[in-house]
Amino acid sequence: MRYILVLVFLLAISGKVLADESVTIFVKESSYSINSSDEELNSTELESKLKQIKFSLVTLGVDYCAGPVMVAEVYVALSNANPSVKDVQLKTSGSHEESKCKNV
């Protein structure tokens, strides 16, 4: 029984460590946000926040309305904040059917 408790404790600690290694950046039409934060950031603020976080895996949640410049700025912020990022995954959201994009 003691071994099971120790194993559960070690798994809980390792899960917390792994959680700190990944970050999700949401790329919106004119701003960015990190993980579940409601704070809207520009590219300079995004880079500053990324420098404060330890991570090696990145998921980019790219909105349908986000332009290529917004996506490019994320890659620049990532390379400046943490050049040793191992993996960047792209995920899209939004729909073109009822576009609510302001820049269209």
mmCIF file of C-alpha atoms in Angstrom:
data_model
loop_
_atom_site.group_PDB
_atom_site.id
_atom_site.type_symbol
_atom_site.label_atom_id
_atom_site.label_comp_id
_atom_site.label_asym_id
_atom_site.label_seq_id
_atom_site.Cartn_x
_atom_site.Cartn_y
_atom_site.Cartn_z
ATOM 1 C CA MET A 1 0.000 0.000 0.000
ATOM 2 C CA ARG A 2 2.854 2.351 0.820
ATOM 3 C CA TYR A 3 4.383 1.755 -2.624
ATOM 4 C CA ILE A 4 1.119 2.672 -4.314
ATOM 5 C CA LEU A 5 0.931 5.951 -2.406
ATOM 6 C CA VAL A 6 4.533 6.770 -3.286
ATOM 7 C CA LEU A 7 3.831 5.964 -6.937
ATOM 8 C CA VAL A 8 0.733 8.183 -6.982
ATOM 9 C CA PHE A 9 2.715 10.998 -5.339
ATOM 10 C CA LEU A 10 5.512 10.709 -7.916
ATOM 11 C CA LEU A 11 3.042 10.689 -10.794
ATOM 12 C CA ALA A 12 1.340 13.795 -9.429
ATOM 13 C CA ILE A 13 4.650 15.634 -9.165
ATOM 14 C CA SER A 14 5.787 14.576 -12.649
ATOM 15 C CA GLY A 15 2.415 15.635 -14.080
ATOM 16 C CA LYS A 16 2.875 19.095 -12.624
ATOM 17 C CA VAL A 17 6.374 19.332 -14.085
ATOM 18 C CA LEU A 18 5.113 18.280 -17.521
ATOM 19 C CA ALA A 19 2.309 20.813 -17.348
ATOM 20 C CA ASP A 20 4.874 23.597 -17.060
ATOM 21 C CA GLU A 21 6.598 22.414 -20.241
ATOM 22 C CA SER A 22 3.764 23.172 -22.664
ATOM 23 C CA VAL A 23 2.055 26.438 -23.519
ATOM 24 C CA THR A 24 -0.925 27.290 -25.720
ATOM 25 C CA ILE A 25 -0.890 30.603 -27.552
ATOM 26 C CA PHE A 26 -4.140 31.799 -29.075
ATOM 27 C CA VAL A 27 -3.624 33.917 -32.192
ATOM 28 C CA LYS A 28 -6.630 36.165 -32.708
ATOM 29 C CA GLU A 29 -7.357 38.744 -35.388
ATOM 30 C CA SER A 30 -5.540 41.566 -33.605
ATOM 31 C CA SER A 31 -4.203 40.160 -30.318
ATOM 32 C CA TYR A 32 -2.769 37.124 -28.546
ATOM 33 C CA SER A 33 -3.470 35.273 -25.309
ATOM 34 C CA ILE A 34 -1.619 32.565 -23.424
ATOM 35 C CA ASN A 35 -3.212 29.393 -22.006
ATOM 36 C CA SER A 36 -6.521 30.189 -20.316
ATOM 37 C CA SER A 37 -5.776 33.857 -19.649
ATOM 38 C CA ASP A 38 -8.314 36.447 -20.795
ATOM 39 C CA GLU A 39 -5.574 39.072 -21.041
ATOM 40 C CA GLU A 40 -5.138 40.305 -24.611
ATOM 41 C CA LEU A 41 -1.509 40.894 -25.576
ATOM 42 C CA ASN A 42 0.306 42.554 -28.451
ATOM 43 C CA SER A 43 3.457 40.975 -29.910
ATOM 44 C CA THR A 44 5.844 42.789 -27.527
ATOM 45 C CA GLU A 45 3.800 41.837 -24.459
ATOM 46 C CA LEU A 46 3.540 38.258 -25.737
ATOM 47 C CA GLU A 47 7.316 37.956 -26.002
ATOM 48 C CA SER A 48 7.738 39.416 -22.510
ATOM 49 C CA LYS A 49 5.248 36.935 -21.013
ATOM 50 C CA LEU A 50 6.855 34.007 -22.843
ATOM 51 C CA LYS A 51 10.240 34.894 -21.364
ATOM 52 C CA GLN A 52 8.716 34.409 -17.889
ATOM 53 C CA ILE A 53 7.392 30.902 -18.626
ATOM 54 C CA LYS A 54 9.420 27.689 -18.839
ATOM 55 C CA PHE A 55 8.201 25.619 -21.794
ATOM 56 C CA SER A 56 9.437 23.405 -24.594
ATOM 57 C CA LEU A 57 6.196 22.501 -26.421
ATOM 58 C CA VAL A 58 3.866 25.042 -28.033
ATOM 59 C CA THR A 59 0.359 24.793 -29.437
ATOM 60 C CA LEU A 60 -0.791 27.688 -31.590
ATOM 61 C CA GLY A 61 -4.552 28.097 -31.684
ATOM 62 C CA VAL A 62 -4.938 30.186 -34.828
ATOM 63 C CA ASP A 63 -8.286 31.892 -35.381
ATOM 64 C CA TYR A 64 -9.742 32.000 -38.891
ATOM 65 C CA CYS A 65 -9.507 35.808 -38.846
ATOM 66 C CA ALA A 66 -5.824 35.898 -37.863
ATOM 67 C CA GLY A 67 -3.643 37.148 -40.680
ATOM 68 C CA PRO A 68 -0.251 35.770 -41.677
ATOM 69 C CA VAL A 69 1.532 38.693 -40.002
ATOM 70 C CA MET A 70 -0.018 37.752 -36.643
ATOM 71 C CA VAL A 71 1.213 34.160 -37.016
ATOM 72 C CA ALA A 72 4.679 35.313 -38.108
ATOM 73 C CA GLU A 73 4.930 37.594 -35.054
ATOM 74 C CA VAL A 74 4.252 34.604 -32.779
ATOM 75 C CA TYR A 75 7.157 32.703 -34.320
ATOM 76 C CA VAL A 76 9.440 35.717 -33.846
ATOM 77 C CA ALA A 77 8.333 36.065 -30.196
ATOM 78 C CA LEU A 78 8.910 32.337 -29.646
ATOM 79 C CA SER A 79 12.387 32.387 -31.150
ATOM 80 C CA ASN A 80 13.365 35.418 -29.063
ATOM 81 C CA ALA A 81 11.831 34.126 -25.820
ATOM 82 C CA ASN A 82 12.841 30.463 -26.037
ATOM 83 C CA PRO A 83 14.994 29.401 -28.991
ATOM 84 C CA SER A 84 15.101 25.789 -27.747
ATOM 85 C CA VAL A 85 11.400 25.057 -28.392
ATOM 86 C CA LYS A 86 11.133 21.449 -29.556
ATOM 87 C CA ASP A 87 7.681 21.344 -31.118
ATOM 88 C CA VAL A 88 5.054 23.793 -32.400
ATOM 89 C CA GLN A 89 1.616 22.415 -33.254
ATOM 90 C CA LEU A 90 -0.974 24.388 -35.199
ATOM 91 C CA LYS A 91 -4.693 24.182 -34.493
ATOM 92 C CA THR A 92 -7.280 26.283 -36.255
ATOM 93 C CA SER A 93 -10.594 27.633 -35.028
ATOM 94 C CA GLY A 94 -13.433 29.709 -36.409
ATOM 95 C CA SER A 95 -15.476 29.411 -39.556
ATOM 96 C CA HIS A 96 -15.516 31.129 -42.920
ATOM 97 C CA GLU A 97 -19.268 30.615 -43.386
ATOM 98 C CA GLU A 98 -20.341 33.487 -41.156
ATOM 99 C CA SER A 99 -17.169 35.514 -41.039
ATOM 100 C CA LYS A 100 -17.018 38.077 -38.274
ATOM 101 C CA CYS A 101 -13.557 39.238 -39.261
ATOM 102 C CA LYS A 102 -13.046 42.974 -39.024
ATOM 103 C CA ASN A 103 -10.224 43.104 -41.575
ATOM 104 C CA VAL A 104 -12.226 41.526 -44.416
#
